């Protein structure tokens, strides 16, 4: 059986790109009925990719397909009065509306929160934007790179570098900033739906990507607040807090952290107790960190002869924290992920069968994630505008299509 | 009416380190009564660190020495008085203590329990020693993080606080289900899978094309310019993003370099992307004469996305965040004043949460064991002497 925590909840997802649609996906995966509303030009995520064979195709963008699986798709022209009226009618039956437009856009076309609330006082409306609905910078645009910059992550996350002048602050890889904003929006929406139970009515939820990401730098913020000096981006002299390293292997890298004395001693044994390990420079946790420049090549000498999976298995067998640096290829062969059936196969007409990342939790109920392929552009117009929402007939839907409203 | 969205919810918090406490901090902030079960026998190492001021605020603290059977019985009673139990012990520990889901639901059938662990609680490798940043290696995330050609980076701590936010969603989803249908829930959460869930591009790319994605640094898949460029001052940078022709025109005009608009190397989006190295070099020479925040504001007003790359101090003093009321002031038990960030959401413009300082260890022993469990002062005193409450 499919996951059902949000079975019976109706979501209208106007989100475009990554943050809004990821918020909608969290509800869709847990059983909500999510209707995705796109403009005629389609969600910009349809242009991001990856694409089969690298050939751009709005119906085959990998990130779009993953973010919008389990949703129904309609197209609505919100610039037209009829399109706006259809949206308001759809909102009448919704519990949650998600949107990610610039803050002035919806109010500018007469679709501010009070307009929705007038039709449906129980509606929760979540606006997830880079900088929030209020404040001097609220109208500013920001994608993953700029969110990484605005939240301090570009400097904090990579840690110190050798040449700060030639190594600029670095964005969070693979759109993580936008995903995290969407995750915060999902949590805020879930809170607001529970809040509705106390207040009897919905509310407008303002989620700021900058704030969501700033809170992921919580350690740096707390330390700064309590007067600790901020860390520098210059590696030299920055010091290391613990022995936690990536070491080169025959087939990639392995992460390893023999940080405690007993872990270190077991690691030395694993390496066959080489003579250099007797040196006083490497005798204590502190001296190993102080002499890291000399120590790293010695460790690398041993790991370089081995496969990352072997180093990881050997280290873990003596309780030394270690994991291989996995790529997507490694994840597909991971026995752990296979045993937990993490990947879910989805058959999509444009791409064939592909494995998607699944839901990261298992439930004692035994219910599991089921994934239906993401909708084609406007693929569910007739169903959603007919039986589900405003109750239009097939002829009426056809007429709207010829007028360009859907 | 109870205060905050979770004003009628009680949480038994057996978590430690970062991920779990991050979640229960938000739950407490949103009005839940969070009862943090701590132990002086096995103290949480993060309780000694500065971050504790943040991740342990908005909670009540009780101390129980869980190596003692009486303490386990008290912990069981606290859990059974709660709507939600959250824990992140090593897999198997909570069951061995006799506080597992099957045990608790016998008395409290609709209890919600969220257990998180590095690789989850099942599968051949569930028992591996897992530190948050190392888990990032397993997930595919660290292999994508870094400068192009510069080798991968483990990166700072990401998975732990991210999982804390995910748990906020899961707890609220389970509460919603319980209020609608009356059923409880056990949720076995894998921190590694949570991180991989956020990497569908890399997973689908490999499935579609058999291609392993490499670190892109600050580059965009198909647009340029896209990067951080040097500005006035030491280690100051501005991020600039151009994805459309309009943004490109606005950038050239704002910087006073209209001649770039007629440069054949930059005529279309595709050409700008192909010639991005030359473009980056030109741009960096110009941005070096500007203040990062000032230039970003000017560019944004002209229609080109841009932002200063903020240091933690600049983030702290950022006027936009200040105007939004993101930071809240406190006074600690010892009288120290400081500020902490709230949450990344507002309901109708309000946080609706009460920000409180972190509790002293065992500060609420009297309230929980006395008021909630009905023990007398003398009984509690005896339990303290016996190091059960400890």
PDB file of C-alpha atoms in Angstrom, chain A residues 4-7 22 26-27 30 48 50-54 60 62-63 66 113 131-138 140-141 143 145-146 149-155 157-158 161 164-165 167-176 179-180 183-184 186-188 190-192 194-195 197-199 203-208 210-216 218-226 228 230 233 244-246 253 255-257 259-260 263 312-313 316 319 321-329 331-332 334-337 339-340 342-343 351 354-365, chain B residues 1-2 4-8 18 22 25-26 30 50-51 53-55 101 119-131 133-135 137-147 151-156 158 161-162 165-166 168-170 172-177 179-181 185-190 193-194 196-209 212 217-219 221 226-228 235-237 239-241 243 247 297 300-301 303 305-313 315-316 318 320-321 323-324 326 338-348 352:
ATOM      1  CA  UNK A   4      -0.943   7.649   3.366  1.00  0.00           C
ATOM      2  CA  UNK A   5       0.011  10.274   5.952  1.00  0.00           C
ATOM      3  CA  UNK A   6      -1.576  12.950   3.765  1.00  0.00           C
ATOM      4  CA  UNK A   7      -4.266  10.830   2.169  1.00  0.00           C
ATOM      5  CA  UNK A  22       9.822  19.991  -3.929  1.00  0.00           C
ATOM      6  CA  UNK A  26       6.737  15.874  -0.072  1.00  0.00           C
ATOM      7  CA  UNK A  27       2.950  15.989   0.212  1.00  0.00           C
ATOM      8  CA  UNK A  30       2.753  10.924   1.434  1.00  0.00           C
ATOM      9  CA  UNK A  48      17.055  22.147 -16.517  1.00  0.00           C
ATOM     10  CA  UNK A  50      19.389  16.072 -17.272  1.00  0.00           C
ATOM     11  CA  UNK A  51      17.945  14.877 -20.577  1.00  0.00           C
ATOM     12  CA  UNK A  52      18.231  11.476 -22.234  1.00  0.00           C
ATOM     13  CA  UNK A  53      21.203  11.674 -24.612  1.00  0.00           C
ATOM     14  CA  UNK A  54      21.711  15.299 -23.532  1.00  0.00           C
ATOM     15  CA  UNK A  60      12.018  14.465 -20.277  1.00  0.00           C
ATOM     16  CA  UNK A  62      15.174  14.531 -15.071  1.00  0.00           C
ATOM     17  CA  UNK A  63      14.790  17.094 -12.316  1.00  0.00           C
ATOM     18  CA  UNK A  66      11.616  13.617 -10.070  1.00  0.00           C
ATOM     19  CA  UNK A 113      -4.126  35.647  -0.073  1.00  0.00           C
ATOM     20  CA  UNK A 131      14.025  36.311   0.355  1.00  0.00           C
ATOM     21  CA  UNK A 132      10.507  36.150   1.800  1.00  0.00           C
ATOM     22  CA  UNK A 133       7.414  38.342   1.422  1.00  0.00           C
ATOM     23  CA  UNK A 134       8.688  41.330   3.450  1.00  0.00           C
ATOM     24  CA  UNK A 135      11.912  43.264   3.915  1.00  0.00           C
ATOM     25  CA  UNK A 136      13.991  45.548   1.703  1.00  0.00           C
ATOM     26  CA  UNK A 137      15.278  42.715  -0.492  1.00  0.00           C
ATOM     27  CA  UNK A 138      12.024  40.728  -0.768  1.00  0.00           C
ATOM     28  CA  UNK A 140      15.177  40.257  -5.319  1.00  0.00           C
ATOM     29  CA  UNK A 141      15.740  37.172  -7.443  1.00  0.00           C
ATOM     30  CA  UNK A 143      18.798  30.936  -7.553  1.00  0.00           C
ATOM     31  CA  UNK A 145      24.209  30.159  -6.230  1.00  0.00           C
ATOM     32  CA  UNK A 146      22.779  33.389  -4.830  1.00  0.00           C
ATOM     33  CA  UNK A 149      25.885  33.454  -1.084  1.00  0.00           C
ATOM     34  CA  UNK A 150      23.101  35.148   0.885  1.00  0.00           C
ATOM     35  CA  UNK A 151      23.030  32.519   3.622  1.00  0.00           C
ATOM     36  CA  UNK A 152      26.761  32.403   4.290  1.00  0.00           C
ATOM     37  CA  UNK A 153      27.018  28.845   2.948  1.00  0.00           C
ATOM     38  CA  UNK A 154      29.301  29.772   0.046  1.00  0.00           C
ATOM     39  CA  UNK A 155      31.952  30.579   2.630  1.00  0.00           C
ATOM     40  CA  UNK A 157      30.271  25.048   3.665  1.00  0.00           C
ATOM     41  CA  UNK A 158      33.445  24.362   1.670  1.00  0.00           C
ATOM     42  CA  UNK A 161      40.826  26.832   1.066  1.00  0.00           C
ATOM     43  CA  UNK A 164      41.125  32.417  -1.093  1.00  0.00           C
ATOM     44  CA  UNK A 165      41.935  34.982  -3.787  1.00  0.00           C
ATOM     45  CA  UNK A 167      39.078  30.131  -4.958  1.00  0.00           C
ATOM     46  CA  UNK A 168      35.849  32.108  -4.692  1.00  0.00           C
ATOM     47  CA  UNK A 169      33.161  31.192  -2.184  1.00  0.00           C
ATOM     48  CA  UNK A 170      31.417  28.088  -3.533  1.00  0.00           C
ATOM     49  CA  UNK A 171      27.739  27.386  -4.117  1.00  0.00           C
ATOM     50  CA  UNK A 172      26.069  24.340  -2.607  1.00  0.00           C
ATOM     51  CA  UNK A 173      26.253  21.634  -5.245  1.00  0.00           C
ATOM     52  CA  UNK A 174      23.355  20.221  -7.238  1.00  0.00           C
ATOM     53  CA  UNK A 175      20.684  22.817  -6.290  1.00  0.00           C
ATOM     54  CA  UNK A 176      20.864  21.866  -2.595  1.00  0.00           C
ATOM     55  CA  UNK A 179      15.878  21.916  -2.239  1.00  0.00           C
ATOM     56  CA  UNK A 180      16.430  22.979   1.345  1.00  0.00           C
ATOM     57  CA  UNK A 183      12.003  21.300   2.563  1.00  0.00           C
ATOM     58  CA  UNK A 184      11.526  24.220   4.978  1.00  0.00           C
ATOM     59  CA  UNK A 186       7.073  21.559   3.463  1.00  0.00           C
ATOM     60  CA  UNK A 187       7.696  21.688   7.227  1.00  0.00           C
ATOM     61  CA  UNK A 188       6.069  25.128   7.496  1.00  0.00           C
ATOM     62  CA  UNK A 190       2.660  20.854   7.598  1.00  0.00           C
ATOM     63  CA  UNK A 191       2.781  23.067  10.714  1.00  0.00           C
ATOM     64  CA  UNK A 192       0.222  25.449   9.245  1.00  0.00           C
ATOM     65  CA  UNK A 194      -1.930  21.447  12.068  1.00  0.00           C
ATOM     66  CA  UNK A 195      -2.289  25.049  13.225  1.00  0.00           C
ATOM     67  CA  UNK A 197      -6.920  22.596  13.762  1.00  0.00           C
ATOM     68  CA  UNK A 198      -6.534  25.125  16.595  1.00  0.00           C
ATOM     69  CA  UNK A 199      -7.635  28.256  14.760  1.00  0.00           C
ATOM     70  CA  UNK A 203      -3.153  31.365   7.024  1.00  0.00           C
ATOM     71  CA  UNK A 204      -0.553  32.758   4.669  1.00  0.00           C
ATOM     72  CA  UNK A 205       2.813  31.097   5.271  1.00  0.00           C
ATOM     73  CA  UNK A 206       5.868  33.144   4.316  1.00  0.00           C
ATOM     74  CA  UNK A 207       8.966  30.947   3.824  1.00  0.00           C
ATOM     75  CA  UNK A 208      12.342  32.545   3.111  1.00  0.00           C
ATOM     76  CA  UNK A 210      17.716  32.771   2.772  1.00  0.00           C
ATOM     77  CA  UNK A 211      16.504  32.164   6.332  1.00  0.00           C
ATOM     78  CA  UNK A 212      16.088  28.413   5.820  1.00  0.00           C
ATOM     79  CA  UNK A 213      19.683  28.164   4.641  1.00  0.00           C
ATOM     80  CA  UNK A 214      21.026  30.610   7.228  1.00  0.00           C
ATOM     81  CA  UNK A 215      19.626  28.259   9.880  1.00  0.00           C
ATOM     82  CA  UNK A 216      21.631  25.423   8.360  1.00  0.00           C
ATOM     83  CA  UNK A 218      23.378  27.354  12.822  1.00  0.00           C
ATOM     84  CA  UNK A 219      26.757  26.493  14.348  1.00  0.00           C
ATOM     85  CA  UNK A 220      28.493  29.508  12.799  1.00  0.00           C
ATOM     86  CA  UNK A 221      25.599  31.821  13.716  1.00  0.00           C
ATOM     87  CA  UNK A 222      25.469  30.642  17.327  1.00  0.00           C
ATOM     88  CA  UNK A 223      29.234  30.965  17.689  1.00  0.00           C
ATOM     89  CA  UNK A 224      29.222  34.452  16.224  1.00  0.00           C
ATOM     90  CA  UNK A 225      26.352  35.480  18.467  1.00  0.00           C
ATOM     91  CA  UNK A 226      28.182  34.302  21.555  1.00  0.00           C
ATOM     92  CA  UNK A 228      33.529  33.526  19.159  1.00  0.00           C
ATOM     93  CA  UNK A 230      34.506  33.805  12.891  1.00  0.00           C
ATOM     94  CA  UNK A 233      38.649  31.067   4.609  1.00  0.00           C
ATOM     95  CA  UNK A 244      38.252  13.750   9.276  1.00  0.00           C
ATOM     96  CA  UNK A 245      39.602  13.326   5.769  1.00  0.00           C
ATOM     97  CA  UNK A 246      39.054  12.218   2.221  1.00  0.00           C
ATOM     98  CA  UNK A 253      38.154   8.459  -2.512  1.00  0.00           C
ATOM     99  CA  UNK A 255      36.188   9.394   3.871  1.00  0.00           C
ATOM    100  CA  UNK A 256      37.635   8.313   7.191  1.00  0.00           C
ATOM    101  CA  UNK A 257      37.805   9.682  10.719  1.00  0.00           C
ATOM    102  CA  UNK A 259      39.679  10.839  15.540  1.00  0.00           C
ATOM    103  CA  UNK A 260      39.860   9.183  18.939  1.00  0.00           C
ATOM    104  CA  UNK A 263      40.384   4.509  16.708  1.00  0.00           C
ATOM    105  CA  UNK A 312      35.658   1.459   4.228  1.00  0.00           C
ATOM    106  CA  UNK A 313      34.771  -2.155   5.069  1.00  0.00           C
ATOM    107  CA  UNK A 316      34.218  -0.170   9.873  1.00  0.00           C
ATOM    108  CA  UNK A 319      34.663   0.504  14.451  1.00  0.00           C
ATOM    109  CA  UNK A 321      34.001   5.783  11.173  1.00  0.00           C
ATOM    110  CA  UNK A 322      34.405   5.577   7.408  1.00  0.00           C
ATOM    111  CA  UNK A 323      32.374   5.736   4.205  1.00  0.00           C
ATOM    112  CA  UNK A 324      33.368   5.525   0.558  1.00  0.00           C
ATOM    113  CA  UNK A 325      32.896   8.648  -1.546  1.00  0.00           C
ATOM    114  CA  UNK A 326      29.998   7.256  -3.561  1.00  0.00           C
ATOM    115  CA  UNK A 327      28.882   8.508  -6.953  1.00  0.00           C
ATOM    116  CA  UNK A 328      25.438   7.859  -8.389  1.00  0.00           C
ATOM    117  CA  UNK A 329      26.920   4.749 -10.032  1.00  0.00           C
ATOM    118  CA  UNK A 331      24.574   4.133  -5.123  1.00  0.00           C
ATOM    119  CA  UNK A 332      22.925   1.918  -7.744  1.00  0.00           C
ATOM    120  CA  UNK A 334      24.818  -0.309  -2.817  1.00  0.00           C
ATOM    121  CA  UNK A 335      23.623  -3.425  -0.979  1.00  0.00           C
ATOM    122  CA  UNK A 336      22.298  -1.220   1.823  1.00  0.00           C
ATOM    123  CA  UNK A 337      20.089   0.894  -0.439  1.00  0.00           C
ATOM    124  CA  UNK A 339      17.970  -4.007   0.881  1.00  0.00           C
ATOM    125  CA  UNK A 340      15.900  -0.994   1.930  1.00  0.00           C
ATOM    126  CA  UNK A 342      15.339   3.000  -1.589  1.00  0.00           C
ATOM    127  CA  UNK A 343      15.221   3.535  -5.343  1.00  0.00           C
ATOM    128  CA  UNK A 351      12.383   8.064 -20.859  1.00  0.00           C
ATOM    129  CA  UNK A 354      14.340   4.813 -14.623  1.00  0.00           C
ATOM    130  CA  UNK A 355      15.253   4.595 -10.953  1.00  0.00           C
ATOM    131  CA  UNK A 356      14.276   7.653  -8.872  1.00  0.00           C
ATOM    132  CA  UNK A 357      15.412   8.460  -5.331  1.00  0.00           C
ATOM    133  CA  UNK A 358      12.648   7.226  -3.033  1.00  0.00           C
ATOM    134  CA  UNK A 359      11.345   8.335   0.357  1.00  0.00           C
ATOM    135  CA  UNK A 360      14.040   8.265   3.081  1.00  0.00           C
ATOM    136  CA  UNK A 361      11.918   6.550   5.730  1.00  0.00           C
ATOM    137  CA  UNK A 362      10.319   3.160   6.315  1.00  0.00           C
ATOM    138  CA  UNK A 363       7.075   2.870   8.234  1.00  0.00           C
ATOM    139  CA  UNK A 364       6.081   0.154  10.695  1.00  0.00           C
ATOM    140  CA  UNK A 365       2.760   0.069   8.858  1.00  0.00           C
TER     141      UNK A 365
ATOM    142  CA  UNK B   1      -6.038  28.546  23.483  1.00  0.00           C
ATOM    143  CA  UNK B   2      -2.608  26.893  23.571  1.00  0.00           C
ATOM    144  CA  UNK B   4       1.668  28.157  18.816  1.00  0.00           C
ATOM    145  CA  UNK B   5       0.613  25.636  16.155  1.00  0.00           C
ATOM    146  CA  UNK B   6       1.695  22.677  18.324  1.00  0.00           C
ATOM    147  CA  UNK B   7       0.363  24.098  21.592  1.00  0.00           C
ATOM    148  CA  UNK B   8      -1.391  20.837  22.524  1.00  0.00           C
ATOM    149  CA  UNK B  18      22.690  17.674  16.172  1.00  0.00           C
ATOM    150  CA  UNK B  22      17.496  20.592  15.744  1.00  0.00           C
ATOM    151  CA  UNK B  25      14.039  22.900  18.888  1.00  0.00           C
ATOM    152  CA  UNK B  26      11.596  23.759  16.100  1.00  0.00           C
ATOM    153  CA  UNK B  30       6.089  26.018  17.643  1.00  0.00           C
ATOM    154  CA  UNK B  50      28.202  26.909  21.835  1.00  0.00           C
ATOM    155  CA  UNK B  51      25.694  25.434  19.367  1.00  0.00           C
ATOM    156  CA  UNK B  53      22.414  27.515  23.086  1.00  0.00           C
ATOM    157  CA  UNK B  54      20.539  27.252  19.806  1.00  0.00           C
ATOM    158  CA  UNK B  55      19.663  23.594  19.251  1.00  0.00           C
ATOM    159  CA  UNK B 101       8.038   1.298  19.584  1.00  0.00           C
ATOM    160  CA  UNK B 119      21.861   4.421   7.208  1.00  0.00           C
ATOM    161  CA  UNK B 120      18.479   3.605   8.780  1.00  0.00           C
ATOM    162  CA  UNK B 121      17.559   0.671  11.014  1.00  0.00           C
ATOM    163  CA  UNK B 122      17.492  -2.184   8.485  1.00  0.00           C
ATOM    164  CA  UNK B 123      19.734  -3.547   5.740  1.00  0.00           C
ATOM    165  CA  UNK B 124      23.149  -5.216   5.874  1.00  0.00           C
ATOM    166  CA  UNK B 125      25.051  -2.050   6.899  1.00  0.00           C
ATOM    167  CA  UNK B 126      22.642  -0.416   9.363  1.00  0.00           C
ATOM    168  CA  UNK B 127      25.154  -0.816  12.180  1.00  0.00           C
ATOM    169  CA  UNK B 128      28.073   1.124  10.655  1.00  0.00           C
ATOM    170  CA  UNK B 129      29.625   3.905  12.736  1.00  0.00           C
ATOM    171  CA  UNK B 130      28.163   7.040  11.154  1.00  0.00           C
ATOM    172  CA  UNK B 131      29.161  10.667  11.721  1.00  0.00           C
ATOM    173  CA  UNK B 133      29.757  14.690   7.676  1.00  0.00           C
ATOM    174  CA  UNK B 134      31.046  11.209   6.761  1.00  0.00           C
ATOM    175  CA  UNK B 135      27.510  10.080   5.909  1.00  0.00           C
ATOM    176  CA  UNK B 137      30.334  10.773   1.502  1.00  0.00           C
ATOM    177  CA  UNK B 138      28.014   7.780   1.270  1.00  0.00           C
ATOM    178  CA  UNK B 139      25.099   9.746  -0.222  1.00  0.00           C
ATOM    179  CA  UNK B 140      26.609  11.017  -3.477  1.00  0.00           C
ATOM    180  CA  UNK B 141      26.589  14.607  -2.204  1.00  0.00           C
ATOM    181  CA  UNK B 142      30.294  15.005  -1.402  1.00  0.00           C
ATOM    182  CA  UNK B 143      31.250  13.679  -4.861  1.00  0.00           C
ATOM    183  CA  UNK B 144      29.434  16.683  -6.390  1.00  0.00           C
ATOM    184  CA  UNK B 145      30.734  19.332  -3.982  1.00  0.00           C
ATOM    185  CA  UNK B 146      33.953  21.145  -4.935  1.00  0.00           C
ATOM    186  CA  UNK B 147      35.800  23.244  -7.493  1.00  0.00           C
ATOM    187  CA  UNK B 151      38.890  17.120  -6.269  1.00  0.00           C
ATOM    188  CA  UNK B 152      35.831  16.488  -4.116  1.00  0.00           C
ATOM    189  CA  UNK B 153      35.179  17.985  -0.672  1.00  0.00           C
ATOM    190  CA  UNK B 154      33.395  16.443   2.288  1.00  0.00           C
ATOM    191  CA  UNK B 155      31.963  19.897   2.941  1.00  0.00           C
ATOM    192  CA  UNK B 156      30.680  21.319   6.186  1.00  0.00           C
ATOM    193  CA  UNK B 158      24.848  19.620   6.083  1.00  0.00           C
ATOM    194  CA  UNK B 161      20.553  20.069  10.376  1.00  0.00           C
ATOM    195  CA  UNK B 162      18.802  19.167   7.102  1.00  0.00           C
ATOM    196  CA  UNK B 165      14.166  20.022   9.314  1.00  0.00           C
ATOM    197  CA  UNK B 166      12.896  16.891   7.550  1.00  0.00           C
ATOM    198  CA  UNK B 168       9.773  18.523  11.596  1.00  0.00           C
ATOM    199  CA  UNK B 169       7.839  17.690   8.429  1.00  0.00           C
ATOM    200  CA  UNK B 170       7.508  13.996   9.306  1.00  0.00           C
ATOM    201  CA  UNK B 172       3.678  17.097  11.634  1.00  0.00           C
ATOM    202  CA  UNK B 173       2.587  14.728   8.859  1.00  0.00           C
ATOM    203  CA  UNK B 174       2.176  11.933  11.411  1.00  0.00           C
ATOM    204  CA  UNK B 175       0.252  14.221  13.780  1.00  0.00           C
ATOM    205  CA  UNK B 176      -2.020  15.220  10.903  1.00  0.00           C
ATOM    206  CA  UNK B 177      -2.657  11.540  10.141  1.00  0.00           C
ATOM    207  CA  UNK B 179      -5.796  13.640  14.172  1.00  0.00           C
ATOM    208  CA  UNK B 180      -7.608  12.629  10.976  1.00  0.00           C
ATOM    209  CA  UNK B 181      -7.610   8.842  11.432  1.00  0.00           C
ATOM    210  CA  UNK B 185       3.250   5.753  13.461  1.00  0.00           C
ATOM    211  CA  UNK B 186       6.772   4.381  13.620  1.00  0.00           C
ATOM    212  CA  UNK B 187       9.153   6.071  11.222  1.00  0.00           C
ATOM    213  CA  UNK B 188      12.624   4.623  10.537  1.00  0.00           C
ATOM    214  CA  UNK B 189      14.537   7.494   8.966  1.00  0.00           C
ATOM    215  CA  UNK B 190      17.821   7.107   7.080  1.00  0.00           C
ATOM    216  CA  UNK B 193      18.693   8.407   2.067  1.00  0.00           C
ATOM    217  CA  UNK B 194      17.367  11.827   3.072  1.00  0.00           C
ATOM    218  CA  UNK B 196      20.308  11.301  -1.645  1.00  0.00           C
ATOM    219  CA  UNK B 197      16.624  12.221  -2.007  1.00  0.00           C
ATOM    220  CA  UNK B 198      17.821  15.791  -2.659  1.00  0.00           C
ATOM    221  CA  UNK B 199      20.091  14.705  -5.543  1.00  0.00           C
ATOM    222  CA  UNK B 200      17.691  13.501  -8.249  1.00  0.00           C
ATOM    223  CA  UNK B 201      19.700  15.179 -11.051  1.00  0.00           C
ATOM    224  CA  UNK B 202      22.728  13.004 -10.385  1.00  0.00           C
ATOM    225  CA  UNK B 203      20.668   9.836  -9.931  1.00  0.00           C
ATOM    226  CA  UNK B 204      18.546  10.319 -13.060  1.00  0.00           C
ATOM    227  CA  UNK B 205      21.541  11.413 -15.148  1.00  0.00           C
ATOM    228  CA  UNK B 206      23.287   8.148 -14.364  1.00  0.00           C
ATOM    229  CA  UNK B 207      20.117   6.180 -15.092  1.00  0.00           C
ATOM    230  CA  UNK B 208      19.474   8.003 -18.372  1.00  0.00           C
ATOM    231  CA  UNK B 209      22.933   8.390 -19.763  1.00  0.00           C
ATOM    232  CA  UNK B 212      28.567  10.309 -13.425  1.00  0.00           C
ATOM    233  CA  UNK B 217      31.924  24.652  -8.785  1.00  0.00           C
ATOM    234  CA  UNK B 218      29.955  27.852  -9.319  1.00  0.00           C
ATOM    235  CA  UNK B 219      29.094  27.080 -12.924  1.00  0.00           C
ATOM    236  CA  UNK B 221      24.650  23.713 -16.495  1.00  0.00           C
ATOM    237  CA  UNK B 226      27.171  32.505 -13.308  1.00  0.00           C
ATOM    238  CA  UNK B 227      29.642  32.853 -10.491  1.00  0.00           C
ATOM    239  CA  UNK B 228      31.152  34.800  -7.628  1.00  0.00           C
ATOM    240  CA  UNK B 235      37.862  38.479   0.357  1.00  0.00           C
ATOM    241  CA  UNK B 236      34.637  40.198  -0.705  1.00  0.00           C
ATOM    242  CA  UNK B 237      32.619  38.694  -3.566  1.00  0.00           C
ATOM    243  CA  UNK B 239      27.392  36.511  -7.050  1.00  0.00           C
ATOM    244  CA  UNK B 240      25.984  37.299 -10.503  1.00  0.00           C
ATOM    245  CA  UNK B 241      23.529  35.158 -12.458  1.00  0.00           C
ATOM    246  CA  UNK B 243      19.920  33.269 -17.501  1.00  0.00           C
ATOM    247  CA  UNK B 247      19.338  40.043 -17.602  1.00  0.00           C
ATOM    248  CA  UNK B 297      21.413  45.970  -4.985  1.00  0.00           C
ATOM    249  CA  UNK B 300      18.860  43.586  -8.760  1.00  0.00           C
ATOM    250  CA  UNK B 301      17.034  46.897  -9.252  1.00  0.00           C
ATOM    251  CA  UNK B 303      16.818  43.267 -13.308  1.00  0.00           C
ATOM    252  CA  UNK B 305      19.991  38.566 -10.186  1.00  0.00           C
ATOM    253  CA  UNK B 306      22.951  39.249  -7.883  1.00  0.00           C
ATOM    254  CA  UNK B 307      23.881  38.908  -4.221  1.00  0.00           C
ATOM    255  CA  UNK B 308      26.835  39.589  -1.942  1.00  0.00           C
ATOM    256  CA  UNK B 309      28.561  36.458  -0.651  1.00  0.00           C
ATOM    257  CA  UNK B 310      27.949  37.099   3.037  1.00  0.00           C
ATOM    258  CA  UNK B 311      30.282  36.184   5.855  1.00  0.00           C
ATOM    259  CA  UNK B 312      28.676  35.039   9.082  1.00  0.00           C
ATOM    260  CA  UNK B 313      29.159  38.524  10.556  1.00  0.00           C
ATOM    261  CA  UNK B 315      24.706  37.681   7.729  1.00  0.00           C
ATOM    262  CA  UNK B 316      24.266  38.601  11.363  1.00  0.00           C
ATOM    263  CA  UNK B 318      22.109  41.953   7.327  1.00  0.00           C
ATOM    264  CA  UNK B 320      17.002  42.641   5.294  1.00  0.00           C
ATOM    265  CA  UNK B 321      17.029  39.866   7.902  1.00  0.00           C
ATOM    266  CA  UNK B 323      13.899  44.115   9.102  1.00  0.00           C
ATOM    267  CA  UNK B 324      12.142  40.723   8.918  1.00  0.00           C
ATOM    268  CA  UNK B 326      14.759  36.997  12.040  1.00  0.00           C
ATOM    269  CA  UNK B 338      22.656  37.238  23.130  1.00  0.00           C
ATOM    270  CA  UNK B 339      20.569  36.847  20.000  1.00  0.00           C
ATOM    271  CA  UNK B 340      19.544  33.762  18.054  1.00  0.00           C
ATOM    272  CA  UNK B 341      17.744  33.216  14.748  1.00  0.00           C
ATOM    273  CA  UNK B 342      14.115  32.057  14.917  1.00  0.00           C
ATOM    274  CA  UNK B 343      12.572  29.980  12.112  1.00  0.00           C
ATOM    275  CA  UNK B 344      12.443  30.427   8.329  1.00  0.00           C
ATOM    276  CA  UNK B 345       8.647  30.863   8.300  1.00  0.00           C
ATOM    277  CA  UNK B 346       5.927  33.283   9.467  1.00  0.00           C
ATOM    278  CA  UNK B 347       2.194  32.628   9.774  1.00  0.00           C
ATOM    279  CA  UNK B 348       0.242  35.711   8.648  1.00  0.00           C
ATOM    280  CA  UNK B 352       3.903  32.699  16.752  1.00  0.00           C
TER     281      UNK B 352
END
